[in-house]
Amino acid sequence: MRRSKAVSALALMTTAALALSACSGGGSGSGDQGGVQDANPGEIGGQDELFKRPKVEDIGEVAVAVEEAFHNYNNNIGATNNFSSTIALSNVQPSPYITELIDGKVVIKIDGDLMDSVKVTSTDPQTIEWKVAKAAVWSDGEAIDCDDFHLKWLAATSKATVKGEDGTEASIFDSSTTGYENIEKLECSDEDKTITTTFFKDQPFADYRGLFSQPGSDSLLPAHILEQKTGVADITKVLPSQNDDTVKQVAEFYTKGWLGFDKSVALSGGPFMIESADLTDQTVLVRNPKYWGNPAGPAKVILKTNTDAQSAAQQLQNKEVQVIAPQADPAVAAQLRGDSAFEVFAAGGQTYEHVDFNMARPLFAQNKDLRLAIAQCFDRGALVEKLVADVDPNAKPLGSLTMMPNEVGYEDHYGDIGKGDVAAAKKTLEDGGWAQGADGIYTKGEFRASFKLGHKIVTRRSDTVRILQDKCKQAGIEIVADQAADFNDKRLPASEFDAALFAWVGQPLKAGAYGNYAQKAKGGSGNYNNYDSAALTEKWKAANAELDYQKRIDMMNEADKIMRDDLHSIPLFQLSDFAASSADIGPISYIGVGGGVTWNLYAWQKK
């Protein structure tokens, strides 16, 4: 799960469809407009459909306005894990499974250009055979093969650790273990083009379609580059059980050698390659000349950073860009829908806004009553009314951290809070021994009901803070705005905040969010607010191994109830996926886990 475009990254799917079609007189959506999602990825062991990219015409150069710049080539570690990088990498790094939007639903398919097949050959123990196409090569001509799969498995399951600043041991690869730790062995055959993963007998993994792949917020990296840079002759000889200088050398390059952008090591195994990236304003993609599948429509794609939705719309109107993907903005949506020169896509997506309390801060760790009072004074209804409803009239406050309102299985576990109830918040504090001071803010002993709410510089997020401040100030709780341009990229993964306002961009698979909430020692690589619940960790881990879909849904709701009781995080609302384009280019739509608006970049055509 990636930190989102506007501030950070989870999600999945409810009863009320959040689709928003274009108004009459304006441009209609060029893609499916969303609908009720069914998170069931398919029968365990069922034969998934192969997807091959279509043959299309060359349309030359396309410019796209995106909200945040590309940051890191290795986006698969806790220190990176940012949606903004996925926008470029989804068409660059190889992924055995990819996503497609069909009738408004996200459907997981095998990348038929990269893979000949992916088959579950046994369920006892669970065994999966991955066959990479013979023609599949990296942009330097080296084969995409078993070495690349092994590197990902090694990074996720290595027993080698490093001591963190807080004294706890963590993986030296800073990678999520989810699913990979269930694999007992990974074997190479057929000139390294066939990979066989055998799972521990009592540890199957239901969401195996997310392993090594975009639906699990993952992808493959060029292992042969790491071998060249580290001097390791054969990465497949480095085993998860090792804790020696060799594995430390591998981890050093894995976590640092692919940070930022260096064209010599940031290779492509997809239809596009990164030509240049300044990590601030512009990223340029060009067709990968070594790509073996059908060439993409655009020959060159310029991703231009623009954090302001209104400005991005102006760029589109001025023909400086042909496509935009800003945060859903009511004024922008109305403006573009009212002009037939543009097409708009809007749908309830897999991204949700929330506030996390840093549970390493004594203020929050020792005062659950304060966390509850904050949850009570938060006016989520006002947030939806003022910031979301004009884009999505069906929107309502979010009631889950594990499922979205348009997802089968969704249950609202937070309906009793987030109502802007000043009286309830004050009563909670006073019942807990807090006393209101002369300045109107409650205190108890060494603690003062005041905290900084950190977020990335985004207009809607600043508006969110102002709305949250209103009722909470009346309740004697002070919220101090704490915005920073590098909040997502730097401060959030470093846990440098009191509380954090951001979003998770999720997948159509439940297992992918495990790393955001699990204990850090048990695979919580994205657990930036230091939530520490053994009960939640074990419940979610058990759900990941449950092969019965309905039972898994029930277990995920049980996991959500545990988090509701702990109140380490407060869900606010589901974000609408939003994109717009000139009416003469398409099809334009949006899949968060697939790179947002660029998920189907290969298919864009002039009309």
Coordinates of C-alpha atoms in Angstrom, one line a residue:
M1 CA 0.0 0.0 0.0
R2 CA 1.5 3.3 -1.1
R3 CA 1.3 6.7 0.5
S4 CA -1.0 8.7 -1.7
K5 CA -0.6 11.4 -4.2
A6 CA -1.8 14.1 -1.9
V7 CA -0.3 13.0 1.1
S8 CA 0.2 9.4 1.3
A9 CA -1.3 5.4 0.4
L10 CA -4.7 1.8 1.3
A11 CA -7.9 0.9 0.2
L12 CA -10.3 -1.3 -1.5
M13 CA -14.1 -1.1 -2.2
T14 CA -19.6 -0.4 -0.7
T15 CA -23.1 -0.5 -1.2
A16 CA -23.3 3.1 -2.5
A17 CA -21.5 3.4 -5.8
L18 CA -19.4 6.6 -5.7
A19 CA -19.3 6.9 -9.5
L20 CA -19.8 10.4 -10.8
S21 CA -20.7 10.8 -14.4
A22 CA -20.2 14.0 -16.3
C23 CA -23.1 16.4 -16.2
S24 CA -25.0 17.0 -19.4
G25 CA -23.4 19.7 -21.6
G26 CA -19.9 18.7 -20.5
G27 CA -17.4 16.1 -21.4
S28 CA -18.3 12.5 -20.4
G29 CA -15.9 10.2 -18.7
S30 CA -13.7 8.5 -21.2
G31 CA -13.4 5.4 -19.0
D32 CA -15.5 3.4 -16.7
Q33 CA -16.9 5.5 -13.8
G34 CA -16.6 3.0 -11.0
G35 CA -19.2 1.0 -9.2
V36 CA -19.7 -1.5 -6.4
Q37 CA -16.4 -3.4 -6.1
D38 CA -16.1 -7.1 -5.4
A39 CA -12.7 -7.7 -3.7
N40 CA -12.8 -11.5 -4.4
P41 CA -9.7 -11.9 -6.6
G42 CA -10.9 -15.2 -7.9
E43 CA -10.8 -18.9 -7.0
I44 CA -7.6 -20.0 -5.3
G45 CA -5.7 -21.9 -7.9
G46 CA -8.0 -20.7 -10.7
Q47 CA -6.5 -20.0 -14.1
D48 CA -6.2 -16.2 -14.3
E49 CA -6.7 -14.5 -17.7
L50 CA -3.6 -13.4 -19.6
F51 CA -3.6 -9.7 -20.6
K52 CA -1.6 -8.6 -23.6
R53 CA -1.1 -4.9 -24.5
P54 CA -3.0 -3.9 -27.7
K55 CA -1.4 -2.8 -30.9
V56 CA -1.9 0.9 -31.2
E57 CA -0.9 3.9 -33.2
D58 CA 2.0 6.2 -32.4
I59 CA 0.7 9.4 -30.9
G60 CA 3.9 11.1 -30.2
E61 CA 4.5 13.2 -27.1
V62 CA 2.0 13.5 -24.2
A63 CA 2.3 15.8 -21.1
V64 CA 0.6 14.9 -17.8
A65 CA 0.2 17.1 -14.8
V66 CA 0.6 15.0 -11.6
E67 CA 0.5 16.1 -8.0
E68 CA 3.9 15.0 -6.8
A69 CA 7.2 14.2 -8.4
F70 CA 8.8 10.8 -8.8
H71 CA 11.2 10.2 -5.9
N72 CA 12.8 6.7 -5.9
Y73 CA 13.4 3.8 -8.3
N74 CA 13.2 1.3 -5.4
N75 CA 9.7 2.1 -4.1
N76 CA 9.3 -1.2 -2.3
I77 CA 10.9 -0.3 1.0
G78 CA 9.4 1.4 4.1
A79 CA 11.6 4.5 3.6
T80 CA 10.1 5.1 0.1
N81 CA 6.7 3.5 -0.5
N82 CA 5.2 6.6 -2.2
F83 CA 2.4 6.6 -4.7
S84 CA 4.0 9.5 -6.6
S85 CA 6.8 7.1 -7.7
T86 CA 4.3 4.4 -8.8
I87 CA 2.9 6.9 -11.4
A88 CA 6.1 6.4 -13.4
L89 CA 7.2 2.9 -12.3
S90 CA 3.9 1.1 -13.1
N91 CA 4.9 1.1 -16.8
V92 CA 8.6 0.6 -16.1
Q93 CA 9.1 -2.2 -13.5
P94 CA 7.9 -5.7 -14.5
S95 CA 5.0 -7.2 -12.6
P96 CA 3.6 -10.7 -13.1
Y97 CA 0.1 -9.6 -12.2
I98 CA -1.4 -6.3 -13.3
T99 CA -4.8 -4.6 -13.0
E100 CA -7.4 -3.6 -15.6
L101 CA -10.7 -1.6 -15.2
I102 CA -13.6 -3.6 -16.6
D103 CA -17.2 -2.2 -16.2
G104 CA -16.0 0.0 -13.4
K105 CA -14.3 -2.8 -11.5
V106 CA -10.6 -3.4 -10.9
V107 CA -9.8 -6.9 -12.2
I108 CA -6.5 -8.6 -11.6
K109 CA -4.9 -10.4 -14.6
I110 CA -1.6 -12.0 -15.5
D111 CA 0.7 -9.7 -17.6
G112 CA 0.7 -11.9 -20.7
D113 CA 3.6 -9.9 -22.2
L114 CA 5.9 -10.6 -19.3
M115 CA 4.6 -14.1 -18.3
D116 CA 3.7 -17.2 -20.2
S117 CA 1.7 -18.4 -17.2
V118 CA 1.2 -18.3 -13.4
K119 CA -0.3 -21.6 -12.1
V120 CA -1.1 -23.0 -8.6
T121 CA 0.2 -26.5 -9.1
S122 CA -0.6 -27.7 -5.6
T123 CA -2.7 -26.6 -2.6
D124 CA -1.1 -29.0 -0.1
P125 CA 1.4 -27.5 0.3
Q126 CA 0.5 -24.4 -1.8
T127 CA 2.9 -24.3 -4.8
I128 CA 3.0 -21.8 -7.5
E129 CA 4.8 -22.0 -10.8
W130 CA 5.7 -18.7 -12.5
K131 CA 6.8 -18.9 -16.1
V132 CA 8.5 -15.8 -17.5
A133 CA 8.4 -15.3 -21.2
K134 CA 11.6 -16.2 -23.0
A135 CA 11.6 -12.8 -24.8
A136 CA 11.3 -10.8 -21.5
V137 CA 14.5 -8.7 -20.9
W138 CA 15.6 -5.6 -19.1
S139 CA 16.4 -2.5 -21.0
D140 CA 20.1 -3.4 -21.1
G141 CA 19.2 -6.8 -22.8
E142 CA 19.7 -9.0 -19.7
A143 CA 17.0 -11.6 -19.0
I144 CA 14.2 -11.0 -16.6
D145 CA 14.3 -14.2 -14.7
C146 CA 14.5 -16.1 -11.4
D147 CA 17.3 -14.0 -10.0
D148 CA 14.8 -11.0 -9.9
F149 CA 12.2 -13.1 -8.1
H150 CA 14.8 -14.5 -5.7
L151 CA 16.0 -11.0 -4.8
K152 CA 12.5 -9.9 -3.8
W153 CA 12.0 -13.0 -1.7
L154 CA 15.4 -12.5 0.0
A155 CA 14.6 -8.9 0.8
A156 CA 11.3 -9.7 2.3
T157 CA 12.4 -12.7 4.4
S158 CA 16.0 -12.2 5.3
K159 CA 16.7 -12.9 9.0
A160 CA 19.5 -10.3 9.0
T161 CA 18.6 -7.3 11.2
V162 CA 19.8 -3.9 12.2
K163 CA 19.2 -2.1 15.5
G164 CA 17.1 1.0 15.1
E165 CA 17.3 4.3 17.0
D166 CA 14.8 3.0 19.5
G167 CA 16.9 -0.1 20.2
T168 CA 14.6 -2.5 18.4
E169 CA 15.7 -4.9 15.7
A170 CA 14.4 -4.5 12.2
S171 CA 15.1 -6.0 8.8
I172 CA 18.1 -4.6 7.1
F173 CA 16.1 -4.7 3.9
D174 CA 13.3 -2.5 5.3
S175 CA 10.8 -4.6 3.3
S176 CA 7.3 -6.0 4.0
T177 CA 7.3 -9.7 4.8
T178 CA 3.6 -10.2 3.9
G179 CA 3.1 -13.4 1.9
Y180 CA 6.8 -13.9 1.2
E181 CA 7.5 -15.2 4.7
N182 CA 5.0 -18.0 3.9
I183 CA 7.3 -19.3 1.1
E184 CA 9.5 -22.1 2.3
K185 CA 11.6 -22.3 -0.8
L186 CA 12.0 -20.6 -4.2
E187 CA 13.5 -22.7 -7.0
C188 CA 14.8 -21.8 -10.4
S189 CA 14.6 -24.0 -13.5
D190 CA 14.2 -23.9 -17.3
E191 CA 17.3 -21.6 -17.8
D192 CA 16.0 -19.5 -14.9
K193 CA 12.8 -18.7 -16.7
T194 CA 10.6 -20.8 -14.4
I195 CA 10.3 -20.0 -10.7
T196 CA 8.6 -22.4 -8.3
T197 CA 7.5 -21.1 -4.9
T198 CA 6.6 -23.7 -2.3
F199 CA 4.8 -22.5 0.8
F200 CA 5.1 -23.9 4.2
K201 CA 2.5 -26.7 4.6
D202 CA 0.5 -24.9 7.3
Q203 CA 1.0 -21.3 5.8
P204 CA -0.8 -20.8 2.5
F205 CA -1.3 -17.3 1.2
A206 CA -4.6 -16.3 -0.2
D207 CA -3.5 -13.1 -1.9
Y208 CA -0.6 -14.7 -3.8
R209 CA -1.6 -12.6 -6.8
G210 CA 0.1 -9.6 -5.0
L211 CA 3.5 -11.3 -4.7
F212 CA 6.2 -9.6 -6.9
S213 CA 3.3 -7.6 -8.4
Q214 CA 1.5 -4.2 -8.6
P215 CA -1.7 -5.5 -7.0
G216 CA 0.4 -6.0 -3.8
S217 CA 2.2 -2.7 -4.2
D218 CA 5.2 -4.5 -5.4
S219 CA 7.3 -5.2 -8.5
L220 CA 10.6 -6.7 -9.7
L221 CA 14.0 -5.0 -9.6
P222 CA 17.0 -5.9 -11.8
A223 CA 19.0 -8.3 -9.7
H224 CA 21.9 -8.5 -12.1
I225 CA 22.5 -4.8 -11.5
L226 CA 22.8 -5.4 -7.8
E227 CA 25.2 -8.3 -8.5
Q228 CA 27.4 -6.0 -10.6
K229 CA 27.4 -3.3 -8.0
T230 CA 28.1 -5.6 -5.0
G231 CA 30.3 -8.2 -6.6
V232 CA 28.0 -11.0 -5.6
A233 CA 28.3 -13.6 -8.3
D234 CA 24.9 -15.2 -7.9
I235 CA 22.1 -13.6 -5.9
T236 CA 20.3 -17.0 -5.7
K237 CA 23.1 -18.3 -3.6
V238 CA 22.4 -15.7 -0.9
L239 CA 19.7 -17.2 1.4
P240 CA 17.2 -15.7 3.8
S241 CA 19.0 -17.5 6.7
Q242 CA 22.3 -15.7 6.2
N243 CA 23.4 -12.9 8.5
D244 CA 26.9 -12.2 7.2
D245 CA 28.9 -9.6 5.4
T246 CA 27.5 -10.7 2.0
V247 CA 23.9 -10.2 2.8
K248 CA 24.7 -6.9 4.5
Q249 CA 26.4 -5.8 1.3
V250 CA 23.3 -6.8 -0.7
A251 CA 21.0 -5.0 1.7
E252 CA 23.1 -1.9 1.5
F253 CA 22.7 -1.6 -2.2
Y254 CA 19.1 -2.7 -2.1
T255 CA 18.0 0.0 0.3
K256 CA 20.4 2.8 -0.9
G257 CA 21.7 2.0 -4.4
W258 CA 18.3 2.4 -6.0
L259 CA 17.2 5.6 -4.2
G260 CA 16.5 8.6 -6.3
F261 CA 17.2 8.2 -10.0
D262 CA 20.4 6.9 -11.7
K263 CA 19.8 5.9 -15.3
S264 CA 22.6 3.4 -15.2
V265 CA 20.9 1.3 -12.5
A266 CA 17.2 2.3 -12.9
L267 CA 16.4 -0.2 -15.7
S268 CA 13.1 -0.9 -17.4
G269 CA 11.3 -4.2 -17.9
G270 CA 8.2 -2.7 -19.2
P271 CA 6.9 -0.7 -22.2
F272 CA 8.5 2.6 -20.9
M273 CA 11.8 3.6 -19.4
I274 CA 12.7 6.6 -17.4
E275 CA 14.7 9.0 -19.5
S276 CA 15.3 11.6 -16.9
A277 CA 13.9 12.7 -13.5
D278 CA 14.8 15.8 -11.5
L279 CA 12.9 14.4 -8.5
T280 CA 11.1 17.7 -8.1
D281 CA 9.4 19.2 -11.2
Q282 CA 9.6 16.8 -14.1
T283 CA 10.0 13.1 -15.0
V284 CA 10.3 12.0 -18.6
L285 CA 9.3 8.5 -19.9
V286 CA 10.2 7.2 -23.3
R287 CA 9.5 3.9 -25.0
N288 CA 11.8 1.1 -23.9
P289 CA 13.6 0.1 -27.2
K290 CA 14.2 -3.4 -25.7
Y291 CA 10.5 -4.0 -25.0
W292 CA 9.4 -7.1 -26.7
G293 CA 5.6 -6.5 -26.7
N294 CA 3.5 -4.1 -28.7
P295 CA 4.8 -0.5 -28.5
A296 CA 2.9 2.0 -26.4
G297 CA 0.8 4.7 -28.0
P298 CA 2.8 7.7 -26.6
A299 CA 6.4 7.8 -27.7
K300 CA 7.3 10.2 -24.9
V301 CA 5.5 11.1 -21.7
I302 CA 6.4 14.2 -19.6
L303 CA 5.1 14.0 -16.0
K304 CA 4.9 17.6 -14.8
T305 CA 4.5 18.3 -11.0
N306 CA 1.7 20.7 -10.1
T307 CA 0.4 20.5 -6.5
D308 CA -2.5 22.9 -7.2
A309 CA -5.7 21.4 -8.8
Q310 CA -6.9 24.8 -10.2
S311 CA -3.5 25.4 -11.8
A312 CA -3.4 21.9 -13.3
A313 CA -6.8 22.6 -14.8
Q314 CA -5.5 25.8 -16.3
Q315 CA -2.6 23.9 -17.8
L316 CA -5.1 21.6 -19.4
Q317 CA -7.2 24.4 -20.8
N318 CA -4.1 26.1 -22.1
K319 CA -3.0 22.9 -23.8
E320 CA 0.3 22.8 -21.8
V321 CA -0.7 19.3 -20.8
Q322 CA -3.2 16.8 -22.3
V323 CA -4.0 14.9 -19.1
I324 CA -4.3 15.9 -15.4
A325 CA -4.7 13.9 -12.2
P326 CA -5.1 16.3 -9.3
Q327 CA -6.9 15.7 -6.0
A328 CA -10.6 15.8 -6.7
D329 CA -11.5 19.5 -6.5
P330 CA -15.2 20.5 -6.6
A331 CA -14.5 23.7 -8.6
V332 CA -12.2 22.0 -11.1
A333 CA -14.7 19.1 -11.6
A334 CA -17.6 21.5 -12.3
Q335 CA -15.5 23.7 -14.5
L336 CA -14.2 20.8 -16.7
R337 CA -17.5 19.0 -16.9
G338 CA -19.1 22.1 -18.2
D339 CA -16.8 22.1 -21.3
S340 CA -17.2 19.6 -24.1
A341 CA -13.5 20.0 -24.9
F342 CA -12.6 17.9 -21.9
E343 CA -13.5 14.5 -20.5
V344 CA -13.6 13.7 -16.8
F345 CA -13.2 10.5 -14.9
A346 CA -14.4 10.4 -11.3
A347 CA -15.2 7.3 -9.2
G348 CA -15.0 6.0 -5.6
G349 CA -11.5 4.6 -5.5
Q350 CA -9.1 2.8 -3.3
T351 CA -7.6 5.8 -1.5
Y352 CA -8.8 7.1 1.9
E353 CA -8.0 10.0 4.1
H354 CA -7.2 9.5 7.8
V355 CA -5.4 10.9 10.8
D356 CA -2.9 8.7 12.6
F357 CA -1.7 9.4 16.2
N358 CA 2.0 8.7 16.8
M359 CA 1.7 6.1 19.4
A360 CA 5.4 6.6 20.4
R361 CA 4.4 10.0 21.8
P362 CA 3.5 9.8 25.5
L363 CA 0.7 12.3 25.0
F364 CA -1.2 9.7 22.9
A365 CA 0.3 6.4 24.2
Q366 CA -0.7 7.2 27.8
N367 CA -4.0 8.9 27.2
K368 CA -6.6 6.9 25.3
D369 CA -9.2 9.2 26.7
L370 CA -7.6 12.1 24.7
R371 CA -7.6 10.0 21.5
L372 CA -11.3 9.3 22.0
A373 CA -12.1 13.0 22.7
I374 CA -10.3 14.0 19.6
A375 CA -12.2 11.4 17.6
Q376 CA -15.4 12.8 19.1
C377 CA -14.7 16.4 18.3
F378 CA -13.6 15.7 14.7
D379 CA -16.4 16.8 12.4
R380 CA -16.2 14.3 9.6
G381 CA -19.6 15.3 8.3
A382 CA -18.4 18.9 7.7
L383 CA -15.3 17.5 5.9
V384 CA -17.5 15.5 3.5
E385 CA -20.0 18.4 3.0
K386 CA -17.3 21.1 2.3
L387 CA -14.6 19.1 0.6
V388 CA -16.1 16.0 -1.1
A389 CA -19.8 16.2 -1.7
D390 CA -19.7 18.5 -4.7
V391 CA -17.4 15.9 -6.5
D392 CA -19.2 12.9 -5.0
P393 CA -22.7 13.5 -3.8
N394 CA -22.9 10.0 -2.4
A395 CA -19.9 10.4 -0.1
K396 CA -20.2 9.9 3.6
P397 CA -17.7 9.7 6.6
L398 CA -15.6 6.5 6.3
G399 CA -16.3 3.8 8.8
S400 CA -13.4 1.4 8.3
L401 CA -9.6 1.2 7.9
T402 CA -9.7 -2.2 6.1
M403 CA -12.5 -1.7 3.5
M404 CA -13.9 1.1 1.4
P405 CA -17.7 2.0 1.3
N406 CA -18.0 0.7 -2.2
E407 CA -16.6 -2.7 -1.4
V408 CA -18.4 -5.9 -0.7
G409 CA -18.1 -6.7 3.0
Y410 CA -17.8 -3.1 4.2
E411 CA -19.0 -2.5 7.8
D412 CA -19.0 0.9 9.6
H413 CA -17.2 0.6 12.9
Y414 CA -16.7 4.3 13.5
G415 CA -20.2 5.6 13.2
D416 CA -20.3 6.6 16.9
I417 CA -17.5 9.1 16.6
G418 CA -16.4 11.9 14.2
K419 CA -19.6 13.8 14.6
G420 CA -18.2 17.1 15.9
D421 CA -19.7 16.4 19.3
V422 CA -18.1 19.1 21.6
A423 CA -20.1 18.1 24.7
A424 CA -19.1 14.4 24.4
A425 CA -15.4 15.3 23.9
K426 CA -15.4 17.5 27.0
K427 CA -17.2 14.9 29.1
T428 CA -14.6 12.3 28.0
L429 CA -11.8 14.5 29.1
E430 CA -13.3 15.5 32.4
D431 CA -14.3 11.9 33.2
G432 CA -10.6 11.1 32.6
G433 CA -9.3 13.7 35.1
W434 CA -8.5 16.5 32.6
A435 CA -9.2 20.1 33.7
Q436 CA -9.8 23.1 31.4
G437 CA -7.2 25.8 31.8
A438 CA -7.5 29.6 31.6
D439 CA -6.6 29.4 27.9
G440 CA -9.5 27.0 27.3
I441 CA -7.2 24.0 26.7
Y442 CA -7.5 20.9 28.8
T443 CA -4.5 19.6 30.9
K444 CA -3.8 16.6 33.0
G445 CA -0.5 16.5 35.0
E446 CA 2.3 16.9 32.5
F447 CA 0.0 16.7 29.5
R448 CA -1.7 19.4 27.6
A449 CA -4.4 18.6 25.0
S450 CA -2.5 20.2 22.2
F451 CA -0.7 18.5 19.2
K452 CA 0.7 19.3 15.8
L453 CA -1.2 17.7 12.9
G454 CA 1.4 17.2 10.1
H455 CA 0.6 17.0 6.4
K456 CA 1.9 17.6 2.9
I457 CA 1.3 21.1 1.5
V458 CA -2.0 20.6 -0.3
T459 CA -4.8 23.1 -0.3
R460 CA -7.5 20.5 0.5
R461 CA -5.4 19.2 3.4
S462 CA -5.0 22.6 4.9
D463 CA -8.8 23.1 4.6
T464 CA -9.2 19.7 6.4
V465 CA -7.1 20.9 9.3
R466 CA -9.1 24.1 9.6
I467 CA -12.3 22.2 9.7
L468 CA -11.0 19.8 12.3
Q469 CA -9.6 22.6 14.5
D470 CA -13.0 24.3 14.8
K471 CA -15.0 21.9 16.9
C472 CA -12.0 20.5 18.7
K473 CA -11.0 24.1 19.9
Q474 CA -14.5 24.4 21.3
A475 CA -13.9 21.1 23.1
G476 CA -10.7 22.4 24.6
I477 CA -8.3 20.6 22.3
E478 CA -5.7 22.5 20.4
I479 CA -4.7 21.3 16.9
V480 CA -1.7 23.1 15.4
A481 CA -1.3 23.0 11.7
D482 CA 2.1 21.5 10.7
Q483 CA 2.5 21.4 7.0
A484 CA 5.7 20.6 5.1
A485 CA 6.6 20.1 1.4
D486 CA 8.6 17.0 2.3
F487 CA 6.1 15.5 4.8
N488 CA 5.2 12.5 2.7
D489 CA 8.7 11.8 1.4
K490 CA 10.8 12.5 4.6
R491 CA 8.9 13.1 7.8
L492 CA 6.2 10.5 7.5
P493 CA 8.4 7.4 7.1
A494 CA 10.7 8.8 9.8
S495 CA 7.7 9.1 12.2
E496 CA 8.6 12.8 12.7
F497 CA 5.1 14.0 13.7
D498 CA 2.6 14.1 16.6
A499 CA -0.3 13.2 14.4
A500 CA -0.3 12.7 10.6
L501 CA -3.0 13.6 8.0
F502 CA -2.5 11.5 4.9
A503 CA -4.0 8.8 2.7
W504 CA -3.2 5.3 1.8
V505 CA -3.5 4.1 -1.8
G506 CA -4.5 0.5 -1.6
Q507 CA -5.0 -2.6 -3.6
P508 CA -7.9 -5.0 -4.5
L509 CA -6.2 -7.4 -2.1
K510 CA -6.4 -7.2 1.7
A511 CA -3.0 -8.6 2.5
G512 CA -1.2 -5.6 1.1
A513 CA -2.2 -3.3 4.0
Y514 CA -0.9 -5.6 6.7
G515 CA 2.5 -3.9 6.7
N516 CA 0.8 -0.5 7.5
Y517 CA -0.7 -1.7 10.8
A518 CA 1.3 -4.8 11.9
Q519 CA 3.8 -4.6 14.7
K520 CA 7.2 -3.4 13.4
A521 CA 8.9 -6.6 14.5
K522 CA 6.3 -8.7 12.7
G523 CA 6.5 -7.0 9.3
G524 CA 5.0 -3.5 9.9
S525 CA 7.4 -1.8 7.5
G526 CA 4.8 0.9 6.8
N527 CA 3.7 1.3 10.4
Y528 CA 4.8 5.0 10.6
N529 CA 2.7 5.8 13.7
N530 CA 4.2 3.0 15.8
Y531 CA 1.0 1.2 16.5
D532 CA 1.8 -1.9 18.5
S533 CA -1.0 -4.5 18.8
A534 CA -0.3 -8.2 18.9
A535 CA -4.0 -8.9 18.6
L536 CA -4.3 -7.0 15.4
T537 CA -1.1 -8.4 14.0
E538 CA -2.2 -12.0 14.6
K539 CA -5.7 -11.5 13.4
W540 CA -4.6 -9.9 10.1
K541 CA -1.9 -12.5 9.6
A542 CA -4.4 -15.3 10.1
A543 CA -6.7 -13.6 7.6
N544 CA -3.9 -13.6 5.0
A545 CA -3.7 -17.4 5.3
E546 CA -7.4 -18.0 5.2
L547 CA -8.3 -19.3 1.7
D548 CA -12.1 -19.0 2.2
Y549 CA -13.1 -15.6 0.8
Q550 CA -16.1 -14.9 3.1
K551 CA -14.2 -16.1 6.2
R552 CA -11.3 -13.8 5.2
I553 CA -13.8 -10.8 4.9
D554 CA -15.2 -11.6 8.3
M555 CA -11.7 -11.7 9.8
M556 CA -10.8 -8.4 8.2
N557 CA -13.8 -6.8 9.9
E558 CA -12.7 -8.3 13.2
A559 CA -9.3 -6.8 12.6
D560 CA -10.9 -3.4 12.0
K561 CA -12.9 -3.6 15.2
I562 CA -9.6 -4.2 17.1
M563 CA -8.2 -1.0 15.6
R564 CA -11.5 0.9 16.4
D565 CA -11.1 -0.1 20.0
D566 CA -7.5 1.0 20.1
L567 CA -8.2 4.3 18.2
H568 CA -4.7 4.7 16.9
S569 CA -6.1 6.1 13.7
I570 CA -9.3 7.9 12.6
P571 CA -10.7 7.3 9.1
L572 CA -12.1 10.4 7.6
F573 CA -13.4 9.8 4.1
Q574 CA -12.9 7.8 0.9
L575 CA -11.2 10.0 -1.8
S576 CA -12.7 10.1 -5.3
D577 CA -10.3 9.0 -8.0
F578 CA -10.2 11.9 -10.4
A579 CA -8.6 12.5 -13.8
A580 CA -9.3 14.7 -16.8
S581 CA -8.1 15.0 -20.3
S582 CA -8.5 16.8 -23.6
A583 CA -11.5 15.2 -25.3
D584 CA -9.2 14.0 -28.2
I585 CA -7.1 11.6 -26.1
G586 CA -8.0 8.5 -24.2
P587 CA -9.1 6.2 -22.8
I588 CA -8.4 8.0 -19.5
S589 CA -9.4 6.5 -16.2
Y590 CA -7.8 5.7 -12.9
I591 CA -6.5 2.7 -10.9
G592 CA -4.5 3.7 -7.8
V593 CA -2.5 0.6 -7.4
G594 CA -1.8 0.5 -11.1
G595 CA -0.2 4.0 -11.2
G596 CA -3.3 6.1 -11.0
V597 CA -4.1 7.8 -14.4
T598 CA -1.0 6.2 -16.0
W599 CA -2.2 2.6 -15.4
N600 CA -3.1 2.2 -19.1
L601 CA -0.6 4.6 -20.6
Y602 CA 0.4 2.0 -23.2
A603 CA -3.2 2.2 -24.7
W604 CA -3.6 6.0 -25.0
Q605 CA -4.7 7.1 -28.5
K606 CA -5.7 10.2 -30.3
K607 CA -9.4 10.2 -31.2

